[in-house]
């Protein structure tokens, strides 16, 4: 996108190609291009088309940001439930989040709510050790809701600032597994009305249009309060995030860009928009 | 649904003798949307539709079916052809033990697939060895050990510093214990990580696998061509595995992977349980992609 180009049909076609190749999807691409045309009319050529497109993308993401207010920010422990389909990076993200809050001198406790997958508890245990966090767990095969509840009780008793709960990866097409997730949330709510304070849906940046279906179905079972986009250190652009953000009106909280403890950043819409078009 | 979409476009074809270029072109625009919604890569979809266009133009409108159905049959047949044959045959080495190396991006389902493959081959009378060559992910080796134990397959795990060395040690172990084939579970990695891609190349050079299997998540979107092409350019993998097909992702990645590597999709993974492994059926995949 050389500087000085006009927003003509040729440029729009090129932008359409870039967006579609970044998993933005048809509907959202049409929406973005239509908003770009409106923005261009108002702008009257003062701004470069690429910069204008970045602003349009960032503002679409900003709408979801504005729609949410942080819930009960002062309550302790703040319960963060981490959910998503298999293999997206939930357990690793929890390790990174634990580190993130520990760096802010917060007391963080983890709870091994994935009682199903082989070595899931062992995997989280290693992250707990790496971040200096206590972890509540039970046996492989134990009831997930019961373990998360125990974790909550423990976190309350020990005056934790954060309780981060890992859950098993699950496909949204499995109604029994979605029911299990509802039960986990219900059990937390019974202990305290405001819990879980955060429900983070972890999305793999390589995910295509199915990401939107995932988000819709997960939020039906248990209201999602934030998104985490992982594996953005690869070549995938994570464009499906735009459709999800727009449809669910939910903000993107963090991005994961690697497999290490420090590879987590607070989401920045401008950076994301630049990466999408780059 | 595709038939309804194309029916609208072709309604005007009633009474015309041939499928004209303009009519086909308009219909294929709708098909392109369907393909993109199914996560088929943009360029792959474009090339695919160009071939369909070639096959469809000039065909006589058959009286017994609607023009839309005629075009859909061409699209379906072309896709089945592109997705390849139904052979899940795994090559065997002339000098045992046979090595199957399993590679792919992070979280795609490799470790689970290795165990599934082990069970599948054990059921066929082989004595497989599962090799826990992921030395990087927390508790990766434990994960494979637990899965191996659940299916009564031997697992090799050594406290090595480097994966290629662990693999060589596993080969010695396999020979000494007459275990064959050797299934190597490698760490997930990005195709743009030069050091880790070189590591896979090293394992390949030292072990000469009979098959290198690229495990891909069926919900992968446009990026499928990038990772598949990079892994193929580096390793010339001999087969692909598509996982998590028990979900509702349309799986357009299958077409993308086939198009850029020409390698067959050998198996599909359809669940978390270790018996959830099936042979790939191109016609079923084509129906799924076309919605
Ligand atoms: N490159 C990269 N890899 C990541 C990132 N986040 C997680 N991973 C890797 O992705 C793989 C899966 O991560 P997990 O944390 O086990 O994913 P999960 O969602 O907990 O998986 P299940 O519990 O099995 O559903 C691991 O190899 C991680 O190291 C990321 O931001 N970038
Ligand atoms: N529903 C479903 N889940 C699957 C399938 N295959 C694997 N999984 C799940 O996907 C997640 C990731 O599987 P792994 O086998 O750990 O993936 P991996 O490629 O070895 O991951 P890394 O080693 O971190 O790169 C786990 O939760 C598996 O249980 C499948 O076919 N269907
Ligand atoms: Mg996990
Ligand atoms: Mg693995």
Coordinates of C-alpha atoms and ligand atoms in Angstrom, one line a residue:
Chain A
X1 CA 0.0 0.0 0.0
X2 CA 2.2 2.8 -1.3
X3 CA 1.5 6.3 0.1
X4 CA -0.6 8.6 -2.0
X5 CA -3.0 6.0 -3.3
X6 CA -6.7 6.8 -3.6
X7 CA -9.5 4.7 -2.2
X8 CA -10.7 3.4 -5.5
X9 CA -12.1 0.0 -6.6
X10 CA -8.6 -1.4 -7.2
X11 CA -7.5 -0.6 -3.6
X12 CA -10.7 -1.9 -2.2
X13 CA -10.2 -5.2 -4.0
X14 CA -6.7 -5.4 -2.7
X15 CA -7.9 -4.7 0.9
X16 CA -10.6 -7.3 0.5
X17 CA -8.0 -9.9 -0.4
X18 CA -5.8 -9.0 2.5
X19 CA -8.7 -9.1 5.0
X20 CA -10.1 -12.4 3.6
X21 CA -6.6 -14.0 3.7
X22 CA -6.4 -13.0 7.3
X23 CA -9.5 -15.0 8.3
X24 CA -11.6 -11.9 8.7
X25 CA -14.5 -13.6 6.9
X26 CA -17.0 -12.3 4.3
X27 CA -19.5 -10.4 6.4
X28 CA -17.0 -8.6 8.6
X29 CA -14.8 -7.8 5.5
X30 CA -17.9 -6.2 3.8
X31 CA -18.6 -4.3 7.0
X32 CA -15.1 -3.0 7.3
X33 CA -14.9 -1.9 3.7
X34 CA -18.2 -0.1 3.9
X35 CA -17.0 1.7 7.0
X36 CA -13.8 2.6 5.2
X37 CA -15.7 4.2 2.4
X38 CA -17.7 6.3 4.9
X39 CA -14.6 7.2 6.8
X40 CA -12.9 8.2 3.5
X41 CA -15.7 10.5 2.6
X42 CA -15.3 12.4 5.9
X43 CA -11.6 12.3 5.7
X44 CA -11.4 13.8 2.2
X45 CA -8.0 12.4 1.4
X46 CA -6.2 13.8 4.5
X47 CA -5.2 10.3 5.7
X48 CA -3.4 7.5 3.9
X49 CA -5.9 4.6 3.0
X50 CA -3.9 2.1 5.0
X51 CA -3.9 4.3 8.1
X52 CA -7.6 4.9 7.7
X53 CA -8.2 1.1 7.4
X54 CA -6.2 0.6 10.6
X55 CA -8.4 3.2 12.4
X56 CA -11.6 1.5 11.2
X57 CA -10.4 -1.9 12.5
X58 CA -9.2 -0.5 15.8
X59 CA -12.5 1.4 16.3
X60 CA -14.5 -1.8 15.6
X61 CA -12.5 -3.5 18.3
X62 CA -12.8 -0.5 20.6
X63 CA -16.6 -0.7 20.5
X64 CA -16.5 -4.0 22.4
X65 CA -14.0 -2.5 24.8
X66 CA -16.3 0.3 25.6
X67 CA -19.3 -2.0 26.0
X68 CA -17.8 -3.8 29.0
X69 CA -17.2 -2.5 32.5
X70 CA -14.8 -4.4 34.7
X71 CA -16.9 -6.4 37.1
X72 CA -16.3 -6.0 40.9
X73 CA -12.7 -5.0 40.5
X74 CA -12.1 -4.9 44.2
X75 CA -13.4 -8.2 45.3
X76 CA -10.8 -10.8 46.4
X77 CA -10.1 -13.3 45.1
X78 CA -10.9 -12.3 41.6
X79 CA -11.9 -15.6 39.9
X80 CA -10.7 -16.1 36.3
X81 CA -12.1 -19.1 34.5
X82 CA -10.2 -20.1 31.4
X83 CA -12.1 -21.9 28.7
X84 CA -11.9 -22.9 25.0
X85 CA -11.6 -25.8 22.6
X86 CA -8.8 -28.3 22.7
X87 CA -5.2 -27.3 22.2
X88 CA -5.7 -23.5 21.9
X89 CA -3.2 -22.7 24.7
X90 CA -5.4 -22.3 27.9
X91 CA -3.0 -24.0 30.3
X92 CA 0.0 -22.1 29.0
X93 CA -1.9 -18.9 29.1
X94 CA -2.7 -19.5 32.7
X95 CA 1.0 -19.9 33.4
X96 CA 1.6 -16.5 31.7
X97 CA -1.3 -14.8 33.5
X98 CA 0.0 -16.1 36.9
X99 CA 3.4 -14.6 36.1
X100 CA 1.7 -11.3 34.9
X101 CA -0.1 -10.9 38.2
X102 CA 2.8 -12.1 40.3
X103 CA 4.9 -9.3 38.7
X104 CA 2.3 -6.9 40.1
X105 CA 3.0 -8.4 43.5
X106 CA -0.4 -10.1 43.6
X107 CA -1.1 -13.4 45.4
X108 CA -2.2 -15.9 42.8
X109 CA -3.6 -19.4 43.2
X110 CA -4.2 -21.9 40.4
X111 CA -6.8 -24.6 40.3
X112 CA -6.4 -27.7 38.1
X113 CA -9.9 -27.9 36.7
X114 CA -8.9 -30.1 33.8
X115 CA -9.4 -33.5 35.5
X116 CA -9.8 -35.3 32.2
X117 CA -6.8 -35.0 29.8
X118 CA -3.6 -37.1 30.4
X119 CA -1.0 -35.1 32.4
X120 CA -3.1 -31.9 32.4
X121 CA -2.6 -31.6 36.2
X122 CA 1.1 -32.3 35.9
X123 CA 1.4 -29.7 33.2
X124 CA -0.3 -27.0 35.3
X125 CA 1.8 -28.0 38.3
X126 CA 4.9 -27.1 36.4
X127 CA 3.5 -23.6 35.6
X128 CA 2.6 -23.2 39.3
X129 CA 6.2 -24.0 40.3
X130 CA 7.6 -21.7 37.7
X131 CA 5.5 -18.8 38.9
X132 CA 5.6 -19.5 42.6
X133 CA 1.9 -20.1 42.9
X134 CA 0.1 -22.6 45.0
X135 CA -2.1 -25.0 43.1
X136 CA -5.2 -26.8 44.2
X137 CA -5.9 -30.1 42.5
X138 CA -7.5 -33.4 43.0
X139 CA -7.1 -36.7 41.2
X140 CA -7.3 -37.4 37.5
X141 CA -11.0 -38.1 36.8
X142 CA -12.4 -36.1 39.7
X143 CA -15.4 -33.9 39.3
X144 CA -14.2 -30.6 37.7
X145 CA -16.7 -28.4 39.4
X146 CA -15.9 -29.9 42.8
X147 CA -12.1 -29.2 42.3
X148 CA -12.7 -25.6 41.1
X149 CA -15.0 -25.1 44.1
X150 CA -12.3 -26.4 46.5
X151 CA -9.9 -24.0 44.8
X152 CA -12.2 -21.1 45.4
X153 CA -12.6 -22.0 49.1
X154 CA -8.9 -22.3 49.5
X155 CA -8.2 -19.0 47.7
X156 CA -10.7 -17.2 49.9
X157 CA -9.3 -18.7 53.1
X158 CA -5.7 -17.8 52.1
X159 CA -6.6 -14.2 51.1
X160 CA -5.6 -14.7 47.5
X161 CA -5.9 -11.8 45.0
X162 CA -6.5 -14.0 42.0
X163 CA -7.8 -17.6 41.5
X164 CA -7.2 -18.8 38.0
X165 CA -9.0 -22.0 37.0
X166 CA -7.9 -24.2 34.2
X167 CA -10.6 -26.3 32.4
X168 CA -10.4 -29.1 30.0
X169 CA -10.4 -28.3 26.3
X170 CA -13.8 -29.1 24.8
X171 CA -15.5 -28.9 21.5
X172 CA -18.6 -26.7 21.7
X173 CA -20.5 -29.4 19.8
X174 CA -20.4 -31.7 22.8
X175 CA -23.4 -30.8 24.9
X176 CA -22.4 -32.8 27.9
X177 CA -19.1 -31.0 28.1
X178 CA -20.8 -27.6 27.7
X179 CA -23.1 -28.6 30.5
X180 CA -20.1 -29.5 32.7
X181 CA -18.8 -25.9 32.1
X182 CA -22.2 -24.5 33.1
X183 CA -21.9 -26.5 36.3
X184 CA -18.5 -25.1 37.1
X185 CA -19.8 -21.6 36.7
X186 CA -22.9 -22.4 38.7
X187 CA -20.9 -23.9 41.6
X188 CA -18.7 -20.8 41.8
X189 CA -21.7 -18.5 41.7
X190 CA -23.3 -20.4 44.6
X191 CA -20.3 -19.6 46.7
X192 CA -20.3 -16.0 45.6
X193 CA -22.8 -14.2 43.4
X194 CA -20.1 -12.3 41.5
X195 CA -18.0 -15.3 40.6
X196 CA -16.5 -16.0 38.1
X197 CA -15.5 -12.4 37.7
X198 CA -13.8 -13.2 34.4
X199 CA -14.4 -15.9 31.9
X200 CA -11.7 -15.9 29.3
X201 CA -12.2 -17.7 25.9
X202 CA -8.8 -18.7 24.6
X203 CA -8.6 -18.7 20.8
X204 CA -5.8 -20.0 18.6
X205 CA -4.8 -17.4 16.0
X206 CA -4.7 -20.1 13.3
X207 CA -8.5 -20.7 13.7
X208 CA -10.7 -20.0 10.8
X209 CA -14.4 -19.2 10.6
X210 CA -15.2 -21.9 13.2
X211 CA -13.8 -19.5 15.8
X212 CA -17.0 -17.5 15.5
X213 CA -19.2 -20.6 16.1
X214 CA -17.0 -21.5 19.1
X215 CA -17.4 -18.1 20.7
X216 CA -21.2 -18.1 20.2
X217 CA -21.6 -21.5 21.6
X218 CA -19.3 -21.0 24.6
X219 CA -21.0 -17.8 25.5
X220 CA -24.4 -19.5 25.4
X221 CA -23.2 -21.9 28.0
X222 CA -21.3 -19.5 30.2
X223 CA -21.1 -15.7 29.4
X224 CA -17.6 -14.9 28.1
X225 CA -16.2 -11.7 29.5
X226 CA -12.9 -11.5 27.5
X227 CA -10.9 -13.1 24.7
X228 CA -7.3 -14.2 24.6
X229 CA -5.7 -14.7 21.2
X230 CA -2.7 -17.1 21.3
X231 CA 0.0 -18.2 18.8
X232 CA 0.1 -14.8 17.2
X233 CA 3.9 -15.3 16.9
X234 CA 3.1 -17.6 14.0
X235 CA 2.1 -16.4 10.5
X236 CA -1.7 -16.5 11.2
X237 CA -3.3 -13.1 11.6
X238 CA -6.2 -14.0 13.8
X239 CA -8.7 -12.0 11.8
X240 CA -11.6 -14.1 13.1
X241 CA -11.2 -12.0 16.3
X242 CA -13.0 -9.1 14.5
X243 CA -16.1 -11.2 13.8
X244 CA -16.1 -12.5 17.3
X245 CA -15.6 -9.1 18.9
X246 CA -18.3 -7.6 16.8
X247 CA -20.8 -10.4 17.3
X248 CA -20.3 -11.0 21.0
X249 CA -19.4 -7.4 21.9
X250 CA -16.6 -8.8 24.1
X251 CA -13.2 -7.2 24.5
X252 CA -9.9 -8.9 23.7
X253 CA -7.9 -8.8 26.9
X254 CA -4.5 -10.5 26.1
X255 CA -2.4 -11.9 23.2
X256 CA 0.0 -14.8 23.6
X257 CA 3.0 -14.7 21.3
X258 CA 5.1 -17.6 22.4
X259 CA 5.5 -20.6 24.7
X260 CA 7.4 -18.8 27.6
X261 CA 6.2 -17.1 30.8
X262 CA 6.8 -13.6 29.4
X263 CA 5.1 -14.2 26.1
X264 CA 1.9 -12.4 27.0
X265 CA 0.8 -8.8 26.3
X266 CA -2.2 -6.7 27.1
X267 CA -4.2 -6.5 23.8
X268 CA -3.6 -3.4 21.7
X269 CA -6.0 -2.8 18.9
X270 CA -3.6 -0.6 16.9
X271 CA -0.9 -3.2 17.0
X272 CA -3.3 -5.9 16.0
X273 CA -4.8 -3.8 13.1
X274 CA -1.3 -3.1 11.8
X275 CA -0.4 -6.8 11.9
X276 CA -3.6 -7.7 10.1
X277 CA -2.8 -5.4 7.2
X278 CA 0.9 -5.9 7.2
Chain B
X1 CA -27.1 -24.2 1.4
X2 CA -25.1 -24.5 -1.9
X3 CA -27.9 -26.1 -4.0
X4 CA -30.4 -23.3 -3.1
X5 CA -27.8 -20.6 -3.8
X6 CA -26.9 -22.0 -7.2
X7 CA -30.5 -22.8 -8.1
X8 CA -31.3 -19.1 -7.9
X9 CA -28.4 -18.3 -10.3
X10 CA -29.3 -21.0 -12.7
X11 CA -33.1 -20.4 -12.8
X12 CA -32.5 -18.3 -15.9
X13 CA -30.8 -21.2 -17.6
X14 CA -34.0 -23.1 -18.2
X15 CA -34.5 -23.4 -21.9
X16 CA -30.9 -22.7 -22.8
X17 CA -29.0 -25.4 -24.4
X18 CA -25.5 -24.9 -22.9
X19 CA -24.0 -23.8 -19.6
X20 CA -22.7 -20.4 -20.7
X21 CA -19.5 -18.8 -19.4
X22 CA -21.3 -15.9 -17.9
X23 CA -23.8 -18.0 -16.0
X24 CA -21.1 -20.3 -14.7
X25 CA -19.0 -17.3 -13.7
X26 CA -21.8 -15.9 -11.6
X27 CA -22.6 -19.2 -10.0
X28 CA -19.0 -19.7 -9.1
X29 CA -18.9 -16.4 -7.3
X30 CA -21.4 -17.9 -4.9
X31 CA -19.4 -21.1 -4.6
X32 CA -16.3 -19.0 -3.8
X33 CA -18.1 -17.6 -0.8
X34 CA -19.1 -21.0 0.4
X35 CA -15.5 -22.2 0.0
X36 CA -14.2 -19.2 2.0
X37 CA -16.7 -19.7 4.7
X38 CA -15.4 -23.3 4.8
X39 CA -11.8 -22.0 5.4
X40 CA -10.5 -23.0 2.0
X41 CA -7.5 -20.7 1.2
X42 CA -8.4 -17.8 -1.0
X43 CA -5.8 -18.7 -3.8
X44 CA -6.6 -22.4 -3.6
X45 CA -10.3 -21.6 -4.0
X46 CA -9.5 -19.4 -7.0
X47 CA -7.5 -22.1 -8.7
X48 CA -10.1 -24.7 -7.9
X49 CA -12.9 -22.6 -9.4
X50 CA -10.9 -22.0 -12.5
X51 CA -10.7 -25.7 -13.1
X52 CA -14.4 -26.1 -12.4
X53 CA -15.1 -23.3 -14.8
X54 CA -13.1 -25.1 -17.5
X55 CA -14.9 -28.3 -17.0
X56 CA -18.4 -26.7 -16.8
X57 CA -18.4 -24.3 -19.7
X58 CA -19.8 -25.6 -22.9
X59 CA -21.5 -28.6 -21.3
X60 CA -24.9 -29.4 -22.5
X61 CA -27.7 -28.7 -20.1
X62 CA -29.0 -32.2 -19.3
X63 CA -32.8 -32.4 -19.3
X64 CA -33.1 -34.6 -16.3
X65 CA -31.3 -32.5 -13.7
X66 CA -31.3 -28.7 -13.0
X67 CA -28.3 -26.8 -14.3
X68 CA -27.4 -26.0 -10.7
X69 CA -27.3 -29.7 -9.9
X70 CA -25.1 -30.3 -12.9
X71 CA -22.6 -27.7 -11.8
X72 CA -22.6 -28.9 -8.3
X73 CA -21.8 -32.4 -9.5
X74 CA -18.8 -31.0 -11.4
X75 CA -17.7 -29.1 -8.3
X76 CA -18.2 -32.1 -6.1
X77 CA -16.3 -34.5 -8.4
X78 CA -13.5 -32.0 -8.9
X79 CA -13.1 -31.6 -5.2
X80 CA -13.1 -35.3 -4.5
X81 CA -10.5 -35.7 -7.2
X82 CA -8.4 -32.9 -5.7
X83 CA -8.7 -34.4 -2.1
X84 CA -7.1 -37.5 -3.4
X85 CA -7.5 -41.2 -3.0
X86 CA -8.7 -43.2 0.0
X87 CA -5.5 -45.1 0.8
X88 CA -4.4 -44.9 4.4
X89 CA -1.5 -47.3 3.6
X90 CA 1.6 -46.5 5.6
X91 CA 4.9 -47.3 4.0
X92 CA 7.1 -49.8 5.7
X93 CA 10.9 -49.6 5.8
X94 CA 13.0 -52.1 3.9
X95 CA 15.3 -52.3 7.0
X96 CA 13.3 -52.5 10.3
X97 CA 12.4 -50.9 12.5
X98 CA 10.1 -48.7 10.4
X99 CA 10.0 -45.1 11.7
X100 CA 6.9 -42.8 11.6
X101 CA 7.7 -39.3 12.5
X102 CA 4.8 -37.1 13.7
X103 CA 5.1 -33.3 13.2
X104 CA 3.0 -30.1 13.2
X105 CA 2.1 -26.8 14.9
X106 CA 1.5 -26.5 18.6
X107 CA -1.7 -28.0 19.9
X108 CA -2.7 -29.7 16.6
X109 CA -3.2 -33.2 18.2
X110 CA 0.2 -34.9 17.6
X111 CA 0.7 -36.6 20.9
X112 CA -2.9 -37.9 21.0
X113 CA -2.5 -39.1 17.3
X114 CA 0.8 -40.9 18.1
X115 CA -1.0 -43.0 20.8
X116 CA -3.9 -43.6 18.4
X117 CA -1.6 -44.8 15.7
X118 CA 0.1 -47.0 18.2
X119 CA -3.2 -48.6 19.2
X120 CA -4.2 -48.9 15.5
X121 CA -0.9 -50.8 14.6
X122 CA -1.0 -52.9 17.8
X123 CA -4.5 -54.0 16.8
X124 CA -3.0 -55.1 13.5
X125 CA -0.5 -57.3 15.2
X126 CA 2.5 -55.0 15.3
X127 CA 4.6 -54.2 18.3
X128 CA 5.0 -50.4 18.2
X129 CA 7.3 -48.2 20.3
X130 CA 6.0 -44.7 21.2
X131 CA 8.9 -42.2 21.5
X132 CA 8.4 -39.2 23.8
X133 CA 10.7 -36.9 21.8
X134 CA 9.0 -33.6 23.0
X135 CA 11.5 -32.5 25.5
X136 CA 10.2 -29.0 25.7
X137 CA 6.5 -28.9 26.6
X138 CA 5.7 -29.2 30.3
X139 CA 4.7 -32.8 31.1
X140 CA 4.7 -33.8 27.4
X141 CA 6.5 -37.0 28.2
X142 CA 4.2 -37.8 31.1
X143 CA 1.2 -37.3 28.7
X144 CA 2.5 -39.9 26.2
X145 CA 3.4 -42.3 29.0
X146 CA -0.1 -42.1 30.4
X147 CA -1.6 -42.6 27.0
X148 CA 0.8 -45.5 26.2
X149 CA 0.0 -47.3 29.4
X150 CA -3.8 -47.0 28.7
X151 CA -3.4 -49.0 25.5
X152 CA -0.6 -51.3 26.6
X153 CA 2.0 -50.0 24.1
X154 CA 5.6 -49.6 25.1
X155 CA 6.8 -46.0 25.5
X156 CA 10.4 -44.8 25.4
X157 CA 11.4 -41.8 27.3
X158 CA 14.9 -40.7 28.1
X159 CA 16.4 -37.7 29.9
X160 CA 18.3 -36.4 26.8
X161 CA 19.3 -32.8 26.1
X162 CA 18.3 -32.9 22.5
X163 CA 15.4 -34.5 20.7
X164 CA 17.5 -36.0 17.9
X165 CA 19.7 -37.8 20.5
X166 CA 16.6 -39.1 22.3
X167 CA 15.4 -40.4 19.0
X168 CA 18.6 -42.3 18.3
X169 CA 18.5 -43.8 21.7
X170 CA 14.9 -44.9 21.1
X171 CA 16.1 -46.6 17.8
X172 CA 18.7 -48.6 19.8
X173 CA 16.0 -49.6 22.3
X174 CA 13.6 -50.6 19.6
X175 CA 16.2 -52.8 17.9
X176 CA 17.2 -54.5 21.2
X177 CA 13.6 -55.2 22.0
X178 CA 12.3 -56.0 18.5
X179 CA 9.8 -53.2 18.6
X180 CA 8.5 -52.1 15.3
X181 CA 7.3 -49.5 14.1
X182 CA 8.8 -46.6 16.0
X183 CA 6.4 -43.7 16.3
X184 CA 8.1 -40.4 17.2
X185 CA 6.1 -37.7 19.0
X186 CA 7.8 -34.4 18.4
X187 CA 7.2 -31.0 20.0
X188 CA 4.8 -28.6 18.4
X189 CA 6.6 -25.8 16.6
X190 CA 6.2 -22.9 14.3
X191 CA 7.1 -23.4 10.6
X192 CA 9.0 -20.1 10.8
X193 CA 11.2 -21.2 13.7
X194 CA 14.4 -22.0 11.8
X195 CA 16.2 -23.7 14.7
X196 CA 13.3 -26.0 15.5
X197 CA 12.6 -26.8 11.8
X198 CA 16.3 -27.7 11.5
X199 CA 15.9 -30.0 14.5
X200 CA 13.2 -31.9 12.6
X201 CA 15.5 -32.1 9.6
X202 CA 18.2 -33.6 11.8
X203 CA 15.9 -36.2 13.2
X204 CA 14.8 -37.1 9.6
X205 CA 18.4 -37.4 8.4
X206 CA 19.5 -39.6 11.3
X207 CA 16.5 -41.9 11.4
X208 CA 15.3 -42.0 7.7
X209 CA 11.6 -42.3 8.6
X210 CA 9.4 -44.3 6.2
X211 CA 6.7 -41.7 6.8
X212 CA 6.6 -38.2 8.1
X213 CA 3.1 -37.3 9.0
X214 CA 1.9 -33.7 9.3
X215 CA -0.8 -33.3 11.9
X216 CA -3.1 -30.3 11.2
X217 CA -6.1 -29.0 13.2
X218 CA -9.2 -29.2 11.0
X219 CA -10.4 -25.7 12.3
X220 CA -7.3 -24.0 10.8
X221 CA -8.2 -21.2 8.5
X222 CA -6.3 -19.4 5.7
X223 CA -2.9 -20.0 7.3
X224 CA -3.1 -23.8 6.6
X225 CA -1.3 -23.2 3.3
X226 CA 1.6 -21.4 5.0
X227 CA 2.4 -24.0 7.6
X228 CA 1.7 -27.0 5.3
X229 CA 3.9 -25.6 2.6
X230 CA 6.8 -24.7 5.0
X231 CA 6.7 -28.2 6.6
X232 CA 6.6 -29.8 3.2
X233 CA 9.4 -27.7 1.7
X234 CA 11.6 -28.6 4.7
X235 CA 10.7 -32.3 5.2
X236 CA 8.8 -33.5 2.2
X237 CA 6.3 -35.1 4.5
X238 CA 4.5 -38.1 3.1
X239 CA 1.1 -37.7 4.6
X240 CA -1.2 -35.4 6.5
X241 CA -3.6 -36.1 9.4
X242 CA -6.6 -33.9 10.1
X243 CA -7.7 -33.7 13.7
X244 CA -10.7 -32.7 15.7
X245 CA -13.2 -33.6 13.0
X246 CA -15.7 -34.4 15.7
X247 CA -16.3 -30.7 15.8
X248 CA -18.2 -28.6 13.3
X249 CA -15.4 -26.9 11.5
X250 CA -16.0 -27.3 7.7
X251 CA -12.4 -28.4 7.2
X252 CA -11.4 -26.4 4.1
X253 CA -7.8 -26.7 5.4
X254 CA -7.9 -30.2 3.9
X255 CA -8.2 -28.8 0.4
X256 CA -5.5 -26.2 1.0
X257 CA -3.0 -28.7 2.4
X258 CA -3.6 -31.1 -0.5
X259 CA -3.4 -28.3 -3.1
X260 CA 0.0 -26.9 -1.9
X261 CA 1.7 -30.2 -1.0
X262 CA 0.1 -32.9 -3.2
X263 CA 0.5 -35.3 -0.3
X264 CA -2.4 -37.6 0.8
X265 CA -4.4 -37.1 3.9
X266 CA -4.1 -40.5 5.5
X267 CA -6.2 -40.5 8.6
X268 CA -8.6 -38.3 10.5
X269 CA -8.9 -37.9 14.2
X270 CA -12.5 -37.8 15.3
X271 CA -12.4 -37.5 19.1
X272 CA -10.2 -37.5 22.2
X273 CA -10.5 -41.2 22.9
X274 CA -7.7 -43.3 21.5
X275 CA -9.9 -45.4 19.3
X276 CA -11.2 -42.3 17.5
X277 CA -9.1 -42.7 14.4
X278 CA -10.5 -43.2 10.9
X279 CA -9.3 -43.6 7.3
X280 CA -9.7 -40.4 5.3
X281 CA -12.7 -40.4 2.9
X282 CA -12.4 -37.7 0.2
X283 CA -16.1 -37.8 -0.7
X284 CA -17.2 -37.3 2.9
X285 CA -14.7 -34.4 3.3
X286 CA -16.0 -32.8 0.1
X287 CA -19.6 -32.9 1.3
X288 CA -18.5 -31.4 4.6
X289 CA -16.5 -28.5 2.9
X290 CA -19.4 -27.8 0.5
X291 CA -21.8 -27.5 3.5
Ligands
LIG1 N1 3.9 -20.4 19.6 C1 3.0 -20.4 20.6 N2 2.6 -21.6 21.2 C2 1.7 -21.5 22.2 C3 1.2 -20.3 22.6 N3 0.3 -20.6 23.6 C4 0.4 -21.9 23.8 N4 1.2 -22.5 22.9 C5 1.5 -23.9 22.8 O1 0.4 -24.6 22.3 C6 0.4 -25.9 22.8 C7 -0.9 -26.2 23.6 O2 -0.9 -25.4 24.7 P1 -1.8 -25.8 26.0 O3 -1.6 -24.7 27.0 O4 -1.5 -27.2 26.4 O5 -3.3 -25.7 25.4 P2 -4.6 -26.1 26.1 O6 -5.7 -25.2 25.5 O7 -4.5 -26.0 27.6 O8 -4.9 -27.6 25.6 P3 -5.9 -28.6 26.2 O9 -6.0 -28.5 27.6 O10 -5.4 -29.9 25.7 O11 -7.2 -28.3 25.5 C8 1.6 -26.0 23.7 O12 2.6 -26.6 23.0 C9 1.9 -24.6 24.1 O13 3.3 -24.4 24.3 C10 1.5 -19.1 22.0 O14 1.1 -18.0 22.3 N5 2.5 -19.2 21.0
LIG2 N1 -12.2 -33.4 20.3 C1 -11.0 -33.8 19.9 N2 -9.9 -33.4 20.6 C2 -8.7 -33.9 20.2 C3 -8.5 -34.6 19.0 N3 -7.2 -34.9 18.9 C4 -6.5 -34.3 19.9 N4 -7.5 -33.7 20.7 C5 -7.2 -32.9 21.9 O1 -6.5 -31.7 21.5 C6 -5.7 -31.3 22.6 C7 -4.3 -31.2 22.0 O2 -3.8 -32.5 21.7 P1 -2.3 -32.9 21.9 O3 -2.2 -34.3 21.4 O4 -1.8 -32.6 23.2 O5 -1.7 -31.9 20.8 P2 -0.1 -31.8 20.4 O6 -0.1 -31.5 19.0 O7 0.7 -32.9 20.9 O8 0.3 -30.5 21.2 P3 1.8 -29.9 21.4 O9 2.6 -31.1 21.7 O10 1.6 -28.9 22.5 O11 2.1 -29.3 20.1 C8 -5.9 -32.3 23.7 O12 -6.9 -31.8 24.5 C9 -6.4 -33.5 23.0 O13 -7.2 -34.3 23.8 C10 -9.7 -35.0 18.2 O14 -9.6 -35.6 17.2 N5 -10.9 -34.5 18.7
LIG3 MG1 -4.9 -27.5 29.0
LIG4 MG1 2.3 -33.0 22.1

